[in-house]
Amino acid sequence: MELYHGTTQIIREIDLTKGRHRTDFGQGFYLGSNLDVAQRWAQSRAAFSGKPVVMKYTLAGSIFSDEKVNPLIFDEPTLEWLNFVRDNRRKGKPDDRLRHAHGIVRGSIANDKVNFVVEDYIKGKITADVAITRVKALPNVQQVSLHTFRALAYLDATDFWYQEQLPNGEWSKWVSLSE
């Protein structure tokens, strides 16, 4: 399965400790199934600093049947998904960064309102039912987060590619990191 990571730098080696804390599926390395979404994410990150870059990876689909990776899959926003996101976004001790035992988590990417909806749910301003109805998943777009070295091993290390946004706003052709 081909997946993308929008960023502001070419990633030659994935470091799981570099992921942001208190994200939907916990600290990890996030990828998405949609190139346009990854490009927009890279552009939004570059607004703070750097240059928009999209990395392209191939993930073996067999990862989702590896019991030792302990995959977790959400097909759509549900109460289980909402509580999982809530638990991962809650503030905690500084060393309390990964709040689950899953090597990989896959689920729909929700719309831009998810941050506000989950915050309102955490604060008790809205019920779970209201939160789920307010979060609409983007059609045909999945996000995948990798949380363990075992899960990272399912990325084809010989098949890493990147593209950069050019000064004219276009995106470069794909360049292989192995060249």
Short mmCIF file of N, CA and C in Angstrom, two decimals, residues 41-165:
data_model
loop_
_atom_site.label_atom_id
_atom_site.label_comp_id
_atom_site.label_asym_id
_atom_site.label_seq_id
_atom_site.Cartn_x
_atom_site.Cartn_y
_atom_site.Cartn_z
N TRP A 41 -0.83 19.23 3.99
CA TRP A 41 -0.25 19.17 5.33
C TRP A 41 1.17 19.73 5.29
N ALA A 42 1.96 19.34 4.29
CA ALA A 42 3.34 19.84 4.16
C ALA A 42 3.33 21.36 4.02
N GLN A 43 2.41 21.88 3.23
CA GLN A 43 2.32 23.33 3.05
C GLN A 43 1.95 24.03 4.35
N SER A 44 1.05 23.44 5.11
CA SER A 44 0.66 24.08 6.37
C SER A 44 1.81 24.05 7.37
N ARG A 45 2.60 22.98 7.39
CA ARG A 45 3.76 22.91 8.28
C ARG A 45 4.82 23.92 7.85
N ALA A 46 4.99 24.09 6.54
CA ALA A 46 6.01 25.02 6.02
C ALA A 46 5.65 26.47 6.28
N ALA A 47 4.40 26.74 6.61
CA ALA A 47 4.01 28.12 6.94
C ALA A 47 4.77 28.61 8.17
N PHE A 48 5.21 27.68 9.02
CA PHE A 48 5.97 28.03 10.23
C PHE A 48 7.46 28.08 9.93
N SER A 49 7.94 27.11 9.17
CA SER A 49 9.34 27.10 8.75
C SER A 49 9.57 25.93 7.81
N GLY A 50 10.60 26.07 7.00
CA GLY A 50 10.98 25.00 6.10
C GLY A 50 10.30 25.07 4.75
N LYS A 51 10.43 23.99 4.02
CA LYS A 51 9.94 23.89 2.65
C LYS A 51 9.04 22.66 2.56
N PRO A 52 7.89 22.76 1.88
CA PRO A 52 7.00 21.61 1.79
C PRO A 52 7.64 20.42 1.07
N VAL A 53 7.60 19.27 1.72
CA VAL A 53 8.13 18.03 1.18
C VAL A 53 7.11 16.93 1.46
N VAL A 54 6.94 16.04 0.49
CA VAL A 54 6.11 14.87 0.71
C VAL A 54 6.97 13.63 0.50
N MET A 55 6.94 12.76 1.47
CA MET A 55 7.64 11.47 1.38
C MET A 55 6.62 10.41 0.95
N LYS A 56 7.08 9.44 0.15
CA LYS A 56 6.21 8.36 -0.30
C LYS A 56 6.83 7.03 0.16
N TYR A 57 6.01 6.21 0.77
CA TYR A 57 6.46 4.93 1.31
C TYR A 57 5.54 3.81 0.84
N THR A 58 6.08 2.60 0.82
CA THR A 58 5.28 1.41 0.54
C THR A 58 5.21 0.60 1.82
N LEU A 59 3.99 0.36 2.29
CA LEU A 59 3.74 -0.41 3.51
C LEU A 59 3.14 -1.75 3.12
N ALA A 60 3.71 -2.83 3.62
CA ALA A 60 3.19 -4.17 3.33
C ALA A 60 1.84 -4.34 4.03
N GLY A 61 0.84 -4.72 3.27
CA GLY A 61 -0.50 -4.91 3.82
C GLY A 61 -0.58 -6.02 4.85
N SER A 62 0.39 -6.92 4.85
CA SER A 62 0.39 -8.03 5.81
C SER A 62 0.56 -7.55 7.25
N ILE A 63 0.95 -6.29 7.42
CA ILE A 63 1.11 -5.74 8.78
C ILE A 63 -0.20 -5.85 9.57
N PHE A 64 -1.33 -5.75 8.87
CA PHE A 64 -2.62 -5.72 9.55
C PHE A 64 -3.05 -7.10 10.05
N SER A 65 -2.30 -8.13 9.69
CA SER A 65 -2.61 -9.48 10.21
C SER A 65 -1.52 -9.98 11.16
N ASP A 66 -0.53 -9.14 11.47
CA ASP A 66 0.55 -9.52 12.39
C ASP A 66 0.09 -9.26 13.83
N GLU A 67 -0.23 -10.32 14.54
CA GLU A 67 -0.72 -10.18 15.91
C GLU A 67 0.30 -9.53 16.83
N LYS A 68 1.60 -9.71 16.54
CA LYS A 68 2.63 -9.10 17.39
C LYS A 68 2.69 -7.59 17.21
N VAL A 69 2.23 -7.10 16.07
CA VAL A 69 2.13 -5.65 15.86
C VAL A 69 0.90 -5.11 16.58
N ASN A 70 -0.10 -5.98 16.77
CA ASN A 70 -1.32 -5.61 17.47
C ASN A 70 -2.02 -4.43 16.76
N PRO A 71 -2.41 -4.63 15.50
CA PRO A 71 -3.03 -3.52 14.75
C PRO A 71 -4.41 -3.15 15.30
N LEU A 72 -4.72 -1.88 15.16
CA LEU A 72 -6.04 -1.37 15.53
C LEU A 72 -6.57 -0.62 14.32
N ILE A 73 -7.80 -0.97 13.90
CA ILE A 73 -8.37 -0.38 12.69
C ILE A 73 -9.74 0.22 13.02
N PHE A 74 -9.91 1.47 12.63
CA PHE A 74 -11.20 2.15 12.74
C PHE A 74 -11.69 2.42 11.32
N ASP A 75 -12.81 1.83 10.96
CA ASP A 75 -13.35 2.05 9.61
C ASP A 75 -14.06 3.38 9.47
N GLU A 76 -14.52 3.92 10.59
CA GLU A 76 -15.22 5.20 10.58
C GLU A 76 -15.22 5.75 12.00
N PRO A 77 -15.50 7.04 12.15
CA PRO A 77 -15.59 7.59 13.50
C PRO A 77 -16.74 6.92 14.28
N THR A 78 -16.39 6.29 15.39
CA THR A 78 -17.34 5.61 16.27
C THR A 78 -17.05 6.05 17.70
N LEU A 79 -17.84 5.58 18.64
CA LEU A 79 -17.58 5.89 20.04
C LEU A 79 -16.21 5.36 20.45
N GLU A 80 -15.85 4.17 20.01
CA GLU A 80 -14.53 3.61 20.33
C GLU A 80 -13.42 4.51 19.78
N TRP A 81 -13.56 4.97 18.53
CA TRP A 81 -12.59 5.87 17.92
C TRP A 81 -12.50 7.17 18.71
N LEU A 82 -13.66 7.76 19.04
CA LEU A 82 -13.69 9.03 19.76
C LEU A 82 -12.99 8.92 21.11
N ASN A 83 -13.26 7.86 21.85
CA ASN A 83 -12.62 7.68 23.15
C ASN A 83 -11.12 7.41 23.01
N PHE A 84 -10.74 6.71 21.96
CA PHE A 84 -9.32 6.46 21.70
C PHE A 84 -8.60 7.77 21.42
N VAL A 85 -9.19 8.60 20.56
CA VAL A 85 -8.60 9.91 20.25
C VAL A 85 -8.56 10.77 21.50
N ARG A 86 -9.65 10.80 22.25
CA ARG A 86 -9.70 11.58 23.50
C ARG A 86 -8.57 11.16 24.43
N ASP A 87 -8.42 9.86 24.63
CA ASP A 87 -7.39 9.37 25.56
C ASP A 87 -5.99 9.72 25.10
N ASN A 88 -5.75 9.72 23.79
CA ASN A 88 -4.43 10.06 23.27
C ASN A 88 -4.14 11.55 23.32
N ARG A 89 -5.17 12.36 23.29
CA ARG A 89 -4.99 13.81 23.30
C ARG A 89 -4.94 14.40 24.70
N ARG A 90 -5.35 13.65 25.69
CA ARG A 90 -5.37 14.18 27.06
C ARG A 90 -3.97 14.51 27.54
N LYS A 91 -3.90 15.55 28.36
CA LYS A 91 -2.63 15.90 28.98
C LYS A 91 -2.29 14.84 30.02
N GLY A 92 -1.01 14.61 30.17
CA GLY A 92 -0.56 13.62 31.15
C GLY A 92 0.86 13.91 31.54
N LYS A 93 1.46 12.97 32.21
CA LYS A 93 2.86 13.11 32.60
C LYS A 93 3.73 13.18 31.34
N PRO A 94 4.86 13.88 31.40
CA PRO A 94 5.73 14.00 30.22
C PRO A 94 6.18 12.65 29.65
N ASP A 95 6.32 11.63 30.49
CA ASP A 95 6.77 10.33 30.00
C ASP A 95 5.60 9.44 29.57
N ASP A 96 4.40 9.98 29.61
CA ASP A 96 3.18 9.24 29.28
C ASP A 96 2.78 9.59 27.84
N ARG A 97 3.63 9.23 26.88
CA ARG A 97 3.43 9.68 25.51
C ARG A 97 2.63 8.70 24.66
N LEU A 98 2.83 7.41 24.84
CA LEU A 98 2.06 6.44 24.08
C LEU A 98 1.13 5.74 25.05
N ARG A 99 -0.14 5.87 24.81
CA ARG A 99 -1.14 5.41 25.78
C ARG A 99 -1.86 4.16 25.32
N HIS A 100 -1.22 3.40 24.44
CA HIS A 100 -1.81 2.14 23.98
C HIS A 100 -0.70 1.18 23.58
N ALA A 101 -1.06 -0.05 23.29
CA ALA A 101 -0.08 -1.09 22.98
C ALA A 101 -0.16 -1.52 21.51
N HIS A 102 -0.62 -0.64 20.64
CA HIS A 102 -0.76 -0.98 19.22
C HIS A 102 0.45 -0.49 18.44
N GLY A 103 1.02 -1.37 17.61
CA GLY A 103 2.15 -0.98 16.78
C GLY A 103 1.73 -0.16 15.58
N ILE A 104 0.47 -0.34 15.17
CA ILE A 104 -0.07 0.43 14.05
C ILE A 104 -1.55 0.69 14.32
N VAL A 105 -1.97 1.89 13.95
CA VAL A 105 -3.38 2.27 14.04
C VAL A 105 -3.77 2.85 12.69
N ARG A 106 -4.92 2.41 12.17
CA ARG A 106 -5.42 2.94 10.90
C ARG A 106 -6.85 3.41 11.09
N GLY A 107 -7.15 4.55 10.51
CA GLY A 107 -8.51 5.07 10.59
C GLY A 107 -8.74 6.19 9.62
N SER A 108 -9.98 6.55 9.48
CA SER A 108 -10.34 7.66 8.60
C SER A 108 -9.73 8.96 9.12
N ILE A 109 -9.41 9.83 8.19
CA ILE A 109 -8.99 11.18 8.57
C ILE A 109 -10.26 12.00 8.66
N ALA A 110 -10.48 12.58 9.79
CA ALA A 110 -11.68 13.37 9.98
C ALA A 110 -11.48 14.77 9.42
N ASN A 111 -12.57 15.50 9.30
CA ASN A 111 -12.48 16.86 8.76
C ASN A 111 -11.74 17.79 9.71
N ASP A 112 -11.58 19.03 9.30
CA ASP A 112 -10.81 20.00 10.08
C ASP A 112 -11.44 20.34 11.43
N LYS A 113 -12.69 19.98 11.64
CA LYS A 113 -13.36 20.28 12.89
C LYS A 113 -13.00 19.31 14.01
N VAL A 114 -12.29 18.24 13.70
CA VAL A 114 -12.04 17.20 14.70
C VAL A 114 -11.35 17.75 15.94
N ASN A 115 -10.40 18.66 15.77
CA ASN A 115 -9.69 19.21 16.93
C ASN A 115 -10.65 19.88 17.90
N PHE A 116 -11.55 20.70 17.37
CA PHE A 116 -12.49 21.43 18.21
C PHE A 116 -13.52 20.49 18.83
N VAL A 117 -13.99 19.53 18.03
CA VAL A 117 -15.00 18.59 18.52
C VAL A 117 -14.44 17.74 19.65
N VAL A 118 -13.24 17.21 19.47
CA VAL A 118 -12.64 16.37 20.51
C VAL A 118 -12.37 17.19 21.76
N GLU A 119 -11.91 18.42 21.61
CA GLU A 119 -11.67 19.28 22.77
C GLU A 119 -12.99 19.54 23.53
N ASP A 120 -14.06 19.81 22.80
CA ASP A 120 -15.35 20.01 23.46
C ASP A 120 -15.81 18.75 24.16
N TYR A 121 -15.55 17.60 23.57
CA TYR A 121 -15.91 16.32 24.18
C TYR A 121 -15.08 16.08 25.45
N ILE A 122 -13.79 16.34 25.37
CA ILE A 122 -12.91 16.17 26.54
C ILE A 122 -13.36 17.06 27.69
N LYS A 123 -13.74 18.29 27.37
CA LYS A 123 -14.16 19.25 28.39
C LYS A 123 -15.59 19.01 28.88
N GLY A 124 -16.29 18.03 28.27
CA GLY A 124 -17.65 17.72 28.68
C GLY A 124 -18.69 18.68 28.16
N LYS A 125 -18.33 19.50 27.16
CA LYS A 125 -19.28 20.47 26.60
C LYS A 125 -20.30 19.80 25.69
N ILE A 126 -19.93 18.66 25.09
CA ILE A 126 -20.85 17.92 24.22
C ILE A 126 -20.77 16.43 24.56
N THR A 127 -21.81 15.71 24.19
CA THR A 127 -21.84 14.27 24.43
C THR A 127 -21.09 13.54 23.32
N ALA A 128 -20.85 12.26 23.54
CA ALA A 128 -20.19 11.44 22.52
C ALA A 128 -21.02 11.38 21.24
N ASP A 129 -22.33 11.22 21.38
CA ASP A 129 -23.19 11.15 20.19
C ASP A 129 -23.11 12.43 19.36
N VAL A 130 -23.12 13.57 20.02
CA VAL A 130 -23.01 14.85 19.31
C VAL A 130 -21.64 14.95 18.65
N ALA A 131 -20.60 14.56 19.36
CA ALA A 131 -19.24 14.63 18.80
C ALA A 131 -19.12 13.78 17.54
N ILE A 132 -19.63 12.56 17.59
CA ILE A 132 -19.52 11.66 16.44
C ILE A 132 -20.29 12.22 15.24
N THR A 133 -21.44 12.83 15.47
CA THR A 133 -22.18 13.38 14.34
C THR A 133 -21.51 14.63 13.76
N ARG A 134 -20.74 15.34 14.57
CA ARG A 134 -20.06 16.55 14.07
C ARG A 134 -18.78 16.23 13.30
N VAL A 135 -18.21 15.07 13.55
CA VAL A 135 -16.97 14.68 12.87
C VAL A 135 -17.35 13.90 11.62
N LYS A 136 -16.99 14.43 10.50
CA LYS A 136 -17.25 13.76 9.22
C LYS A 136 -15.91 13.32 8.64
N ALA A 137 -15.82 12.05 8.29
CA ALA A 137 -14.58 11.52 7.73
C ALA A 137 -14.44 11.99 6.28
N LEU A 138 -13.20 12.25 5.88
CA LEU A 138 -12.93 12.57 4.48
C LEU A 138 -13.11 11.29 3.67
N PRO A 139 -13.84 11.34 2.56
CA PRO A 139 -14.09 10.12 1.81
C PRO A 139 -12.81 9.54 1.20
N ASN A 140 -12.66 8.24 1.32
CA ASN A 140 -11.54 7.50 0.71
C ASN A 140 -10.16 7.98 1.17
N VAL A 141 -10.07 8.48 2.39
CA VAL A 141 -8.78 8.93 2.92
C VAL A 141 -8.55 8.25 4.27
N GLN A 142 -7.42 7.58 4.39
CA GLN A 142 -7.07 6.90 5.62
C GLN A 142 -5.77 7.50 6.18
N GLN A 143 -5.64 7.50 7.50
CA GLN A 143 -4.36 7.81 8.12
C GLN A 143 -3.88 6.56 8.83
N VAL A 144 -2.58 6.40 8.83
CA VAL A 144 -1.93 5.25 9.46
C VAL A 144 -0.84 5.80 10.36
N SER A 145 -0.79 5.32 11.59
CA SER A 145 0.30 5.74 12.48
C SER A 145 1.06 4.50 12.92
N LEU A 146 2.37 4.60 12.83
CA LEU A 146 3.27 3.52 13.24
C LEU A 146 3.88 3.89 14.58
N HIS A 147 3.91 2.91 15.51
CA HIS A 147 4.34 3.22 16.88
C HIS A 147 5.47 2.35 17.40
N THR A 148 5.85 1.31 16.67
CA THR A 148 6.89 0.41 17.14
C THR A 148 7.89 0.11 16.02
N PHE A 149 9.05 -0.36 16.42
CA PHE A 149 10.06 -0.75 15.43
C PHE A 149 9.58 -1.93 14.60
N ARG A 150 8.82 -2.83 15.22
CA ARG A 150 8.27 -3.97 14.48
C ARG A 150 7.35 -3.47 13.36
N ALA A 151 6.53 -2.48 13.66
CA ALA A 151 5.65 -1.91 12.63
C ALA A 151 6.46 -1.20 11.54
N LEU A 152 7.50 -0.47 11.94
CA LEU A 152 8.34 0.23 10.95
C LEU A 152 8.99 -0.75 9.97
N ALA A 153 9.24 -1.97 10.42
CA ALA A 153 9.87 -2.97 9.56
C ALA A 153 9.00 -3.33 8.35
N TYR A 154 7.72 -3.02 8.40
CA TYR A 154 6.82 -3.29 7.28
C TYR A 154 6.90 -2.23 6.18
N LEU A 155 7.63 -1.14 6.42
CA LEU A 155 7.89 -0.17 5.36
C LEU A 155 9.03 -0.69 4.51
N ASP A 156 8.89 -0.64 3.20
CA ASP A 156 9.94 -1.10 2.30
C ASP A 156 11.07 -0.07 2.32
N ALA A 157 12.14 -0.39 3.03
CA ALA A 157 13.25 0.55 3.23
C ALA A 157 14.01 0.85 1.94
N THR A 158 13.80 0.06 0.90
CA THR A 158 14.48 0.31 -0.38
C THR A 158 13.62 1.15 -1.32
N ASP A 159 12.46 1.55 -0.86
CA ASP A 159 11.50 2.22 -1.73
C ASP A 159 10.98 3.51 -1.11
N PHE A 160 11.88 4.39 -0.67
CA PHE A 160 11.49 5.68 -0.12
C PHE A 160 11.68 6.74 -1.20
N TRP A 161 10.66 7.56 -1.39
CA TRP A 161 10.68 8.59 -2.41
C TRP A 161 10.26 9.92 -1.79
N TYR A 162 10.62 11.02 -2.44
CA TYR A 162 10.15 12.32 -1.97
C TYR A 162 9.93 13.25 -3.15
N GLN A 163 9.13 14.28 -2.90
CA GLN A 163 8.95 15.37 -3.84
C GLN A 163 8.90 16.66 -3.02
N GLU A 164 9.36 17.75 -3.65
CA GLU A 164 9.37 19.05 -2.98
C GLU A 164 8.50 20.02 -3.75
N GLN A 165 7.94 20.98 -3.02
CA GLN A 165 7.19 22.02 -3.71
C GLN A 165 8.19 23.03 -4.26
#
